[in-house]
């Protein structure tokens, strides 16, 4: 294999690994409105000297509300010196679905690294579809917290309800729990064939949708098992996610995850640690749902 192909392969592998292990340096996907954590990720993307940190920040920004500062930071990152950062930025711009990024993505489509060019071209195709249909900055989808279902990637197979996480840890306030629920819903939405149910849905409504659309129903009941501040600084979280049938709520399996955010404390670090732990727990969700489906 020639050096150029080796380099492209390394970029693809690196971006893929970053997507599946965002918490390796303590950065988790963000799923709420632009807040202090969004500002923090934008700052990391723009100023960090470590390209892996910049790449992880770019990937994390793909799960936030597409505010102008986020789009600006990601489009600027398409010109980063490191190909992994450029590819991550293109991928996140596709996920955010804001057509205003099209000019920068079209320019990146001729990037010297094939992995970057391919990611940019994929984003261009997706955002051009959004532009043709008159979609806004959220790519035409509605979050599960608004009372409408979120349609899947690919052919619909599963109908998934997401409950508000519970905890017996006194340090976790409701805002953090709500953010965790949003993270779970967004993470589940990324799985192919999953329709995410609205938060306020009744069991009867769920049953009607499942029957009418011939879907398999699942419900995710999660819990923050522990949340501790480490003596050397940082926060460690442990979570569990119980996979149940829906709407009858019979337990099918339990998924566990843990993550540590080093060098940070406070609410932002709590959210990052919890979301990292949830990301680990949900990694095998697709397999768990497939095993629990009728054959």
PDB file of C-alpha atoms in Angstrom:
ATOM      1  CA  UNK A   1       0.000   0.000   0.000  1.00  0.00           C
ATOM      2  CA  UNK A   2       1.421   3.394  -0.977  1.00  0.00           C
ATOM      3  CA  UNK A   3       2.029   6.047   1.731  1.00  0.00           C
ATOM      4  CA  UNK A   4      -0.864   8.234   0.523  1.00  0.00           C
ATOM      5  CA  UNK A   5      -3.353   5.384   0.920  1.00  0.00           C
ATOM      6  CA  UNK A   6      -1.913   4.556   4.321  1.00  0.00           C
ATOM      7  CA  UNK A   7      -2.412   8.161   5.411  1.00  0.00           C
ATOM      8  CA  UNK A   8      -6.019   8.196   4.205  1.00  0.00           C
ATOM      9  CA  UNK A   9      -6.711   4.934   5.990  1.00  0.00           C
ATOM     10  CA  UNK A  10      -5.215   6.338   9.193  1.00  0.00           C
ATOM     11  CA  UNK A  11      -7.520   9.355   8.974  1.00  0.00           C
ATOM     12  CA  UNK A  12     -10.603   7.193   8.506  1.00  0.00           C
ATOM     13  CA  UNK A  13      -9.601   4.934  11.398  1.00  0.00           C
ATOM     14  CA  UNK A  14      -8.865   7.889  13.654  1.00  0.00           C
ATOM     15  CA  UNK A  15     -12.167   9.654  12.985  1.00  0.00           C
ATOM     16  CA  UNK A  16     -14.066   6.393  13.466  1.00  0.00           C
ATOM     17  CA  UNK A  17     -12.275   5.737  16.745  1.00  0.00           C
ATOM     18  CA  UNK A  18     -12.977   9.246  17.966  1.00  0.00           C
ATOM     19  CA  UNK A  19     -16.670   8.842  17.219  1.00  0.00           C
ATOM     20  CA  UNK A  20     -16.904   5.673  19.309  1.00  0.00           C
ATOM     21  CA  UNK A  21     -14.671   6.826  22.179  1.00  0.00           C
ATOM     22  CA  UNK A  22     -15.223  10.540  22.631  1.00  0.00           C
ATOM     23  CA  UNK A  23     -14.414  10.454  26.319  1.00  0.00           C
ATOM     24  CA  UNK A  24     -10.813   9.310  25.935  1.00  0.00           C
ATOM     25  CA  UNK A  25      -9.774  12.858  26.847  1.00  0.00           C
ATOM     26  CA  UNK A  26     -12.941  13.836  28.650  1.00  0.00           C
ATOM     27  CA  UNK A  27     -15.085  15.369  25.890  1.00  0.00           C
ATOM     28  CA  UNK A  28     -18.617  14.061  25.338  1.00  0.00           C
ATOM     29  CA  UNK A  29     -21.228  14.946  22.711  1.00  0.00           C
ATOM     30  CA  UNK A  30     -23.407  17.871  23.715  1.00  0.00           C
ATOM     31  CA  UNK A  31     -27.126  17.736  23.115  1.00  0.00           C
ATOM     32  CA  UNK A  32     -28.701  20.787  24.702  1.00  0.00           C
ATOM     33  CA  UNK A  33     -28.867  24.439  23.656  1.00  0.00           C
ATOM     34  CA  UNK A  34     -25.653  26.396  23.177  1.00  0.00           C
ATOM     35  CA  UNK A  35     -24.349  27.063  26.673  1.00  0.00           C
ATOM     36  CA  UNK A  36     -21.063  27.200  28.533  1.00  0.00           C
ATOM     37  CA  UNK A  37     -20.142  23.719  27.336  1.00  0.00           C
ATOM     38  CA  UNK A  38     -20.730  24.673  23.713  1.00  0.00           C
ATOM     39  CA  UNK A  39     -18.472  27.686  24.228  1.00  0.00           C
ATOM     40  CA  UNK A  40     -15.888  25.383  25.790  1.00  0.00           C
ATOM     41  CA  UNK A  41     -15.946  22.987  22.821  1.00  0.00           C
ATOM     42  CA  UNK A  42     -15.732  25.859  20.349  1.00  0.00           C
ATOM     43  CA  UNK A  43     -12.761  27.241  22.259  1.00  0.00           C
ATOM     44  CA  UNK A  44     -11.043  23.844  22.229  1.00  0.00           C
ATOM     45  CA  UNK A  45     -11.607  23.494  18.501  1.00  0.00           C
ATOM     46  CA  UNK A  46     -10.175  26.924  17.809  1.00  0.00           C
ATOM     47  CA  UNK A  47      -7.265  27.047  20.243  1.00  0.00           C
ATOM     48  CA  UNK A  48      -6.099  23.587  21.367  1.00  0.00           C
ATOM     49  CA  UNK A  49      -2.602  22.669  20.233  1.00  0.00           C
ATOM     50  CA  UNK A  50      -3.457  18.944  20.356  1.00  0.00           C
ATOM     51  CA  UNK A  51      -5.062  17.892  17.088  1.00  0.00           C
ATOM     52  CA  UNK A  52      -6.835  14.908  18.710  1.00  0.00           C
ATOM     53  CA  UNK A  53      -8.542  17.307  21.113  1.00  0.00           C
ATOM     54  CA  UNK A  54      -9.559  19.553  18.206  1.00  0.00           C
ATOM     55  CA  UNK A  55     -10.931  16.542  16.311  1.00  0.00           C
ATOM     56  CA  UNK A  56     -12.917  15.351  19.320  1.00  0.00           C
ATOM     57  CA  UNK A  57     -14.277  18.841  19.908  1.00  0.00           C
ATOM     58  CA  UNK A  58     -15.357  19.012  16.248  1.00  0.00           C
ATOM     59  CA  UNK A  59     -17.176  15.690  16.546  1.00  0.00           C
ATOM     60  CA  UNK A  60     -18.861  16.739  19.798  1.00  0.00           C
ATOM     61  CA  UNK A  61     -20.116  19.940  18.197  1.00  0.00           C
ATOM     62  CA  UNK A  62     -22.040  17.820  15.709  1.00  0.00           C
ATOM     63  CA  UNK A  63     -24.582  17.093  18.457  1.00  0.00           C
ATOM     64  CA  UNK A  64     -25.311  20.625  19.639  1.00  0.00           C
ATOM     65  CA  UNK A  65     -27.848  23.161  18.453  1.00  0.00           C
ATOM     66  CA  UNK A  66     -26.429  24.660  15.230  1.00  0.00           C
ATOM     67  CA  UNK A  67     -25.882  28.183  16.515  1.00  0.00           C
ATOM     68  CA  UNK A  68     -23.909  30.547  14.240  1.00  0.00           C
ATOM     69  CA  UNK A  69     -20.787  30.286  16.432  1.00  0.00           C
ATOM     70  CA  UNK A  70     -20.838  26.503  16.061  1.00  0.00           C
ATOM     71  CA  UNK A  71     -21.230  26.592  12.271  1.00  0.00           C
ATOM     72  CA  UNK A  72     -18.506  29.242  12.014  1.00  0.00           C
ATOM     73  CA  UNK A  73     -16.092  27.203  14.143  1.00  0.00           C
ATOM     74  CA  UNK A  74     -16.708  24.021  12.159  1.00  0.00           C
ATOM     75  CA  UNK A  75     -16.410  25.690   8.760  1.00  0.00           C
ATOM     76  CA  UNK A  76     -13.133  27.267   9.905  1.00  0.00           C
ATOM     77  CA  UNK A  77     -11.978  23.816  11.019  1.00  0.00           C
ATOM     78  CA  UNK A  78     -12.356  22.596   7.436  1.00  0.00           C
ATOM     79  CA  UNK A  79      -9.063  24.460   6.886  1.00  0.00           C
ATOM     80  CA  UNK A  80      -7.274  22.925   9.889  1.00  0.00           C
ATOM     81  CA  UNK A  81      -3.734  21.687   9.304  1.00  0.00           C
ATOM     82  CA  UNK A  82      -4.708  18.168  10.424  1.00  0.00           C
ATOM     83  CA  UNK A  83      -6.842  16.026   8.124  1.00  0.00           C
ATOM     84  CA  UNK A  84      -8.551  14.257  11.045  1.00  0.00           C
ATOM     85  CA  UNK A  85      -9.891  17.592  12.279  1.00  0.00           C
ATOM     86  CA  UNK A  86     -11.078  18.577   8.806  1.00  0.00           C
ATOM     87  CA  UNK A  87     -12.873  15.250   8.327  1.00  0.00           C
ATOM     88  CA  UNK A  88     -14.494  15.506  11.768  1.00  0.00           C
ATOM     89  CA  UNK A  89     -15.699  19.031  11.014  1.00  0.00           C
ATOM     90  CA  UNK A  90     -17.261  17.939   7.719  1.00  0.00           C
ATOM     91  CA  UNK A  91     -19.023  15.035   9.420  1.00  0.00           C
ATOM     92  CA  UNK A  92     -20.454  17.307  12.112  1.00  0.00           C
ATOM     93  CA  UNK A  93     -21.640  19.886   9.600  1.00  0.00           C
ATOM     94  CA  UNK A  94     -23.554  17.128   7.831  1.00  0.00           C
ATOM     95  CA  UNK A  95     -25.191  16.103  11.116  1.00  0.00           C
ATOM     96  CA  UNK A  96     -26.148  19.688  11.984  1.00  0.00           C
ATOM     97  CA  UNK A  97     -27.835  20.157   8.601  1.00  0.00           C
ATOM     98  CA  UNK A  98     -27.305  23.895   8.163  1.00  0.00           C
ATOM     99  CA  UNK A  99     -27.154  24.766   4.424  1.00  0.00           C
ATOM    100  CA  UNK A 100     -25.156  27.913   5.209  1.00  0.00           C
ATOM    101  CA  UNK A 101     -22.113  25.634   5.457  1.00  0.00           C
ATOM    102  CA  UNK A 102     -22.418  24.543   1.811  1.00  0.00           C
ATOM    103  CA  UNK A 103     -19.851  26.960   0.306  1.00  0.00           C
ATOM    104  CA  UNK A 104     -17.145  25.871   2.751  1.00  0.00           C
ATOM    105  CA  UNK A 105     -18.013  22.199   2.284  1.00  0.00           C
ATOM    106  CA  UNK A 106     -17.919  22.490  -1.492  1.00  0.00           C
ATOM    107  CA  UNK A 107     -14.423  23.947  -1.217  1.00  0.00           C
ATOM    108  CA  UNK A 108     -13.420  21.097   1.103  1.00  0.00           C
ATOM    109  CA  UNK A 109     -14.706  18.573  -1.449  1.00  0.00           C
ATOM    110  CA  UNK A 110     -11.421  18.983  -3.312  1.00  0.00           C
ATOM    111  CA  UNK A 111      -9.283  18.467  -0.200  1.00  0.00           C
ATOM    112  CA  UNK A 112      -5.950  16.784  -0.833  1.00  0.00           C
ATOM    113  CA  UNK A 113      -6.853  13.992   1.598  1.00  0.00           C
ATOM    114  CA  UNK A 114      -9.444  11.625   0.216  1.00  0.00           C
ATOM    115  CA  UNK A 115     -11.043  10.938   3.623  1.00  0.00           C
ATOM    116  CA  UNK A 116     -11.709  14.652   4.061  1.00  0.00           C
ATOM    117  CA  UNK A 117     -12.974  15.095   0.508  1.00  0.00           C
ATOM    118  CA  UNK A 118     -15.326  12.135   0.874  1.00  0.00           C
ATOM    119  CA  UNK A 119     -16.738  13.474   4.166  1.00  0.00           C
ATOM    120  CA  UNK A 120     -17.231  16.911   2.630  1.00  0.00           C
ATOM    121  CA  UNK A 121     -18.967  15.515  -0.465  1.00  0.00           C
ATOM    122  CA  UNK A 122     -21.306  13.456   1.711  1.00  0.00           C
ATOM    123  CA  UNK A 123     -22.154  16.589   3.690  1.00  0.00           C
ATOM    124  CA  UNK A 124     -22.736  18.588   0.511  1.00  0.00           C
ATOM    125  CA  UNK A 125     -25.199  15.996  -0.793  1.00  0.00           C
ATOM    126  CA  UNK A 126     -27.083  15.959   2.510  1.00  0.00           C
ATOM    127  CA  UNK A 127     -27.257  19.747   2.876  1.00  0.00           C
ATOM    128  CA  UNK A 128     -28.271  20.230  -0.742  1.00  0.00           C
ATOM    129  CA  UNK A 129     -31.258  17.966  -0.035  1.00  0.00           C
ATOM    130  CA  UNK A 130     -32.086  20.102   2.997  1.00  0.00           C
ATOM    131  CA  UNK A 131     -31.827  23.273   0.906  1.00  0.00           C
ATOM    132  CA  UNK A 132     -34.060  21.858  -1.847  1.00  0.00           C
ATOM    133  CA  UNK A 133     -36.791  20.936   0.626  1.00  0.00           C
ATOM    134  CA  UNK A 134     -36.602  24.242   2.433  1.00  0.00           C
ATOM    135  CA  UNK A 135     -35.277  22.642   5.617  1.00  0.00           C
ATOM    136  CA  UNK A 136     -33.810  24.752   8.358  1.00  0.00           C
ATOM    137  CA  UNK A 137     -30.707  24.351  10.439  1.00  0.00           C
ATOM    138  CA  UNK A 138     -31.858  21.123  12.068  1.00  0.00           C
ATOM    139  CA  UNK A 139     -32.061  19.137   8.827  1.00  0.00           C
ATOM    140  CA  UNK A 140     -35.831  18.924   8.980  1.00  0.00           C
ATOM    141  CA  UNK A 141     -36.027  16.660  12.037  1.00  0.00           C
ATOM    142  CA  UNK A 142     -37.699  17.360  15.330  1.00  0.00           C
ATOM    143  CA  UNK A 143     -36.271  16.287  18.661  1.00  0.00           C
ATOM    144  CA  UNK A 144     -38.165  13.731  20.687  1.00  0.00           C
ATOM    145  CA  UNK A 145     -38.774  16.254  23.453  1.00  0.00           C
ATOM    146  CA  UNK A 146     -41.078  18.370  21.294  1.00  0.00           C
ATOM    147  CA  UNK A 147     -43.963  15.920  21.192  1.00  0.00           C
ATOM    148  CA  UNK A 148     -43.365  14.502  17.729  1.00  0.00           C
ATOM    149  CA  UNK A 149     -41.602  11.350  16.626  1.00  0.00           C
ATOM    150  CA  UNK A 150     -38.140  11.497  15.116  1.00  0.00           C
ATOM    151  CA  UNK A 151     -37.918   9.517  11.888  1.00  0.00           C
ATOM    152  CA  UNK A 152     -35.070   7.068  11.386  1.00  0.00           C
ATOM    153  CA  UNK A 153     -32.157   6.537   9.112  1.00  0.00           C
ATOM    154  CA  UNK A 154     -33.108   3.702   6.790  1.00  0.00           C
ATOM    155  CA  UNK A 155     -36.175   1.478   6.947  1.00  0.00           C
ATOM    156  CA  UNK A 156     -38.117   1.823  10.241  1.00  0.00           C
ATOM    157  CA  UNK A 157     -37.752  -1.255  12.456  1.00  0.00           C
ATOM    158  CA  UNK A 158     -37.811  -0.104  16.069  1.00  0.00           C
ATOM    159  CA  UNK A 159     -39.915   2.336  18.059  1.00  0.00           C
ATOM    160  CA  UNK A 160     -37.938   3.520  21.083  1.00  0.00           C
ATOM    161  CA  UNK A 161     -39.182   5.466  24.080  1.00  0.00           C
ATOM    162  CA  UNK A 162     -36.622   7.209  26.274  1.00  0.00           C
ATOM    163  CA  UNK A 163     -37.404   7.822  29.934  1.00  0.00           C
ATOM    164  CA  UNK A 164     -36.006  10.526  32.187  1.00  0.00           C
ATOM    165  CA  UNK A 165     -32.913   9.103  33.911  1.00  0.00           C
ATOM    166  CA  UNK A 166     -33.210   8.436  37.607  1.00  0.00           C
ATOM    167  CA  UNK A 167     -30.609   8.616  40.360  1.00  0.00           C
ATOM    168  CA  UNK A 168     -30.089   8.405  44.092  1.00  0.00           C
ATOM    169  CA  UNK A 169     -27.021  10.616  43.852  1.00  0.00           C
ATOM    170  CA  UNK A 170     -27.788  13.881  45.625  1.00  0.00           C
ATOM    171  CA  UNK A 171     -25.291  15.869  43.554  1.00  0.00           C
ATOM    172  CA  UNK A 172     -27.201  15.360  40.285  1.00  0.00           C
ATOM    173  CA  UNK A 173     -29.832  18.031  39.664  1.00  0.00           C
ATOM    174  CA  UNK A 174     -32.770  17.783  37.267  1.00  0.00           C
ATOM    175  CA  UNK A 175     -31.114  19.929  34.605  1.00  0.00           C
ATOM    176  CA  UNK A 176     -28.282  17.414  34.356  1.00  0.00           C
ATOM    177  CA  UNK A 177     -30.783  14.544  34.170  1.00  0.00           C
ATOM    178  CA  UNK A 178     -32.727  16.318  31.420  1.00  0.00           C
ATOM    179  CA  UNK A 179     -29.495  16.836  29.500  1.00  0.00           C
ATOM    180  CA  UNK A 180     -28.706  13.124  29.910  1.00  0.00           C
ATOM    181  CA  UNK A 181     -32.121  12.170  28.536  1.00  0.00           C
ATOM    182  CA  UNK A 182     -31.525  14.399  25.527  1.00  0.00           C
ATOM    183  CA  UNK A 183     -28.180  12.723  24.984  1.00  0.00           C
ATOM    184  CA  UNK A 184     -29.740   9.266  25.042  1.00  0.00           C
ATOM    185  CA  UNK A 185     -32.478  10.294  22.597  1.00  0.00           C
ATOM    186  CA  UNK A 186     -29.949  11.786  20.195  1.00  0.00           C
ATOM    187  CA  UNK A 187     -27.639   8.779  20.466  1.00  0.00           C
ATOM    188  CA  UNK A 188     -30.534   6.382  19.803  1.00  0.00           C
ATOM    189  CA  UNK A 189     -31.663   8.485  16.858  1.00  0.00           C
ATOM    190  CA  UNK A 190     -28.316   7.816  15.170  1.00  0.00           C
ATOM    191  CA  UNK A 191     -29.028   4.078  14.992  1.00  0.00           C
ATOM    192  CA  UNK A 192     -30.372   2.874  11.665  1.00  0.00           C
ATOM    193  CA  UNK A 193     -34.054   1.940  11.617  1.00  0.00           C
ATOM    194  CA  UNK A 194     -34.971   3.593  14.946  1.00  0.00           C
ATOM    195  CA  UNK A 195     -38.003   5.862  15.357  1.00  0.00           C
ATOM    196  CA  UNK A 196     -37.660   7.841  18.590  1.00  0.00           C
ATOM    197  CA  UNK A 197     -40.962   8.282  20.425  1.00  0.00           C
ATOM    198  CA  UNK A 198     -42.047  11.669  21.836  1.00  0.00           C
ATOM    199  CA  UNK A 199     -41.417  12.145  25.536  1.00  0.00           C
ATOM    200  CA  UNK A 200     -45.036  12.788  26.525  1.00  0.00           C
ATOM    201  CA  UNK A 201     -46.530   9.773  24.738  1.00  0.00           C
ATOM    202  CA  UNK A 202     -49.032   7.537  26.544  1.00  0.00           C
ATOM    203  CA  UNK A 203     -48.788   3.702  26.420  1.00  0.00           C
ATOM    204  CA  UNK A 204     -51.955   3.579  24.308  1.00  0.00           C
ATOM    205  CA  UNK A 205     -50.519   6.031  21.781  1.00  0.00           C
ATOM    206  CA  UNK A 206     -47.303   4.037  21.624  1.00  0.00           C
ATOM    207  CA  UNK A 207     -49.186   0.807  21.007  1.00  0.00           C
ATOM    208  CA  UNK A 208     -51.154   2.400  18.167  1.00  0.00           C
ATOM    209  CA  UNK A 209     -47.996   3.616  16.428  1.00  0.00           C
ATOM    210  CA  UNK A 210     -46.241   0.268  16.881  1.00  0.00           C
ATOM    211  CA  UNK A 211     -49.214  -1.668  15.512  1.00  0.00           C
ATOM    212  CA  UNK A 212     -49.930   0.663  12.601  1.00  0.00           C
ATOM    213  CA  UNK A 213     -46.320   0.761  11.456  1.00  0.00           C
ATOM    214  CA  UNK A 214     -45.412  -2.856  12.316  1.00  0.00           C
ATOM    215  CA  UNK A 215     -42.500  -1.823  14.502  1.00  0.00           C
ATOM    216  CA  UNK A 216     -40.850  -3.482  17.494  1.00  0.00           C
ATOM    217  CA  UNK A 217     -41.126  -1.343  20.622  1.00  0.00           C
ATOM    218  CA  UNK A 218     -38.404  -0.774  23.195  1.00  0.00           C
ATOM    219  CA  UNK A 219     -38.126   1.546  26.181  1.00  0.00           C
ATOM    220  CA  UNK A 220     -34.879   2.764  27.744  1.00  0.00           C
ATOM    221  CA  UNK A 221     -34.951   3.299  31.498  1.00  0.00           C
ATOM    222  CA  UNK A 222     -31.609   4.680  32.665  1.00  0.00           C
ATOM    223  CA  UNK A 223     -30.029   5.471  36.004  1.00  0.00           C
ATOM    224  CA  UNK A 224     -27.019   7.419  37.233  1.00  0.00           C
ATOM    225  CA  UNK A 225     -25.552   4.776  39.548  1.00  0.00           C
ATOM    226  CA  UNK A 226     -22.694   6.857  40.922  1.00  0.00           C
ATOM    227  CA  UNK A 227     -21.067  10.233  40.420  1.00  0.00           C
ATOM    228  CA  UNK A 228     -17.918  11.056  42.323  1.00  0.00           C
ATOM    229  CA  UNK A 229     -15.252  13.717  42.337  1.00  0.00           C
ATOM    230  CA  UNK A 230     -11.813  12.127  42.258  1.00  0.00           C
ATOM    231  CA  UNK A 231      -9.173  13.134  44.816  1.00  0.00           C
ATOM    232  CA  UNK A 232      -6.766  13.984  42.001  1.00  0.00           C
ATOM    233  CA  UNK A 233      -9.372  16.126  40.207  1.00  0.00           C
ATOM    234  CA  UNK A 234     -12.020  15.195  37.704  1.00  0.00           C
ATOM    235  CA  UNK A 235     -15.364  13.409  37.846  1.00  0.00           C
ATOM    236  CA  UNK A 236     -16.234   9.741  37.360  1.00  0.00           C
ATOM    237  CA  UNK A 237     -19.746   8.526  36.495  1.00  0.00           C
ATOM    238  CA  UNK A 238     -21.295   5.075  36.307  1.00  0.00           C
ATOM    239  CA  UNK A 239     -24.648   4.466  34.608  1.00  0.00           C
ATOM    240  CA  UNK A 240     -27.004   1.652  33.727  1.00  0.00           C
ATOM    241  CA  UNK A 241     -29.534   1.471  30.907  1.00  0.00           C
ATOM    242  CA  UNK A 242     -32.343  -1.077  31.179  1.00  0.00           C
ATOM    243  CA  UNK A 243     -33.706  -2.157  27.789  1.00  0.00           C
ATOM    244  CA  UNK A 244     -37.406  -2.986  28.094  1.00  0.00           C
ATOM    245  CA  UNK A 245     -40.185  -3.884  25.708  1.00  0.00           C
ATOM    246  CA  UNK A 246     -42.572  -1.039  24.855  1.00  0.00           C
ATOM    247  CA  UNK A 247     -45.224  -0.230  25.943  1.00  0.00           C
ATOM    248  CA  UNK A 248     -45.543  -3.201  28.333  1.00  0.00           C
ATOM    249  CA  UNK A 249     -42.069  -2.548  29.865  1.00  0.00           C
ATOM    250  CA  UNK A 250     -40.758  -6.093  30.318  1.00  0.00           C
ATOM    251  CA  UNK A 251     -37.001  -6.136  30.971  1.00  0.00           C
ATOM    252  CA  UNK A 252     -34.883  -7.574  28.159  1.00  0.00           C
ATOM    253  CA  UNK A 253     -31.316  -6.593  29.051  1.00  0.00           C
ATOM    254  CA  UNK A 254     -29.147  -4.163  31.006  1.00  0.00           C
ATOM    255  CA  UNK A 255     -26.291  -2.101  29.588  1.00  0.00           C
ATOM    256  CA  UNK A 256     -23.648  -0.520  31.821  1.00  0.00           C
ATOM    257  CA  UNK A 257     -21.082   2.187  31.234  1.00  0.00           C
ATOM    258  CA  UNK A 258     -18.545   4.322  33.074  1.00  0.00           C
ATOM    259  CA  UNK A 259     -16.408   7.323  32.164  1.00  0.00           C
ATOM    260  CA  UNK A 260     -14.020   9.740  33.834  1.00  0.00           C
ATOM    261  CA  UNK A 261     -13.447  13.392  32.989  1.00  0.00           C
ATOM    262  CA  UNK A 262     -10.019  14.480  34.194  1.00  0.00           C
ATOM    263  CA  UNK A 263      -8.985  17.980  35.196  1.00  0.00           C
ATOM    264  CA  UNK A 264     -12.520  19.384  35.424  1.00  0.00           C
ATOM    265  CA  UNK A 265     -15.148  19.663  38.153  1.00  0.00           C
ATOM    266  CA  UNK A 266     -18.615  21.174  38.474  1.00  0.00           C
ATOM    267  CA  UNK A 267     -21.806  20.728  36.476  1.00  0.00           C
ATOM    268  CA  UNK A 268     -20.115  20.767  33.061  1.00  0.00           C
ATOM    269  CA  UNK A 269     -17.788  17.965  34.121  1.00  0.00           C
ATOM    270  CA  UNK A 270     -20.722  16.017  35.585  1.00  0.00           C
ATOM    271  CA  UNK A 271     -22.599  16.226  32.296  1.00  0.00           C
ATOM    272  CA  UNK A 272     -19.537  15.202  30.306  1.00  0.00           C
ATOM    273  CA  UNK A 273     -18.836  12.213  32.557  1.00  0.00           C
ATOM    274  CA  UNK A 274     -22.481  11.079  32.538  1.00  0.00           C
ATOM    275  CA  UNK A 275     -22.769  11.415  28.776  1.00  0.00           C
ATOM    276  CA  UNK A 276     -19.495   9.549  28.313  1.00  0.00           C
ATOM    277  CA  UNK A 277     -20.732   6.720  30.521  1.00  0.00           C
ATOM    278  CA  UNK A 278     -24.027   6.635  28.616  1.00  0.00           C
ATOM    279  CA  UNK A 279     -22.160   6.567  25.329  1.00  0.00           C
ATOM    280  CA  UNK A 280     -20.322   3.474  26.507  1.00  0.00           C
ATOM    281  CA  UNK A 281     -23.500   1.797  27.739  1.00  0.00           C
ATOM    282  CA  UNK A 282     -25.381   2.494  24.519  1.00  0.00           C
ATOM    283  CA  UNK A 283     -22.635   1.154  22.285  1.00  0.00           C
ATOM    284  CA  UNK A 284     -24.273  -2.274  22.248  1.00  0.00           C
ATOM    285  CA  UNK A 285     -27.874  -1.054  22.122  1.00  0.00           C
ATOM    286  CA  UNK A 286     -28.377  -2.044  18.484  1.00  0.00           C
ATOM    287  CA  UNK A 287     -27.280  -5.590  19.263  1.00  0.00           C
ATOM    288  CA  UNK A 288     -29.517  -5.721  22.347  1.00  0.00           C
ATOM    289  CA  UNK A 289     -32.558  -4.585  20.392  1.00  0.00           C
ATOM    290  CA  UNK A 290     -31.864  -7.005  17.581  1.00  0.00           C
ATOM    291  CA  UNK A 291     -31.605  -9.877  20.042  1.00  0.00           C
ATOM    292  CA  UNK A 292     -34.889  -8.846  21.669  1.00  0.00           C
ATOM    293  CA  UNK A 293     -36.871  -8.569  18.435  1.00  0.00           C
ATOM    294  CA  UNK A 294     -39.369 -11.228  17.346  1.00  0.00           C
ATOM    295  CA  UNK A 295     -37.872 -13.632  14.832  1.00  0.00           C
TER     296      UNK A 295
END
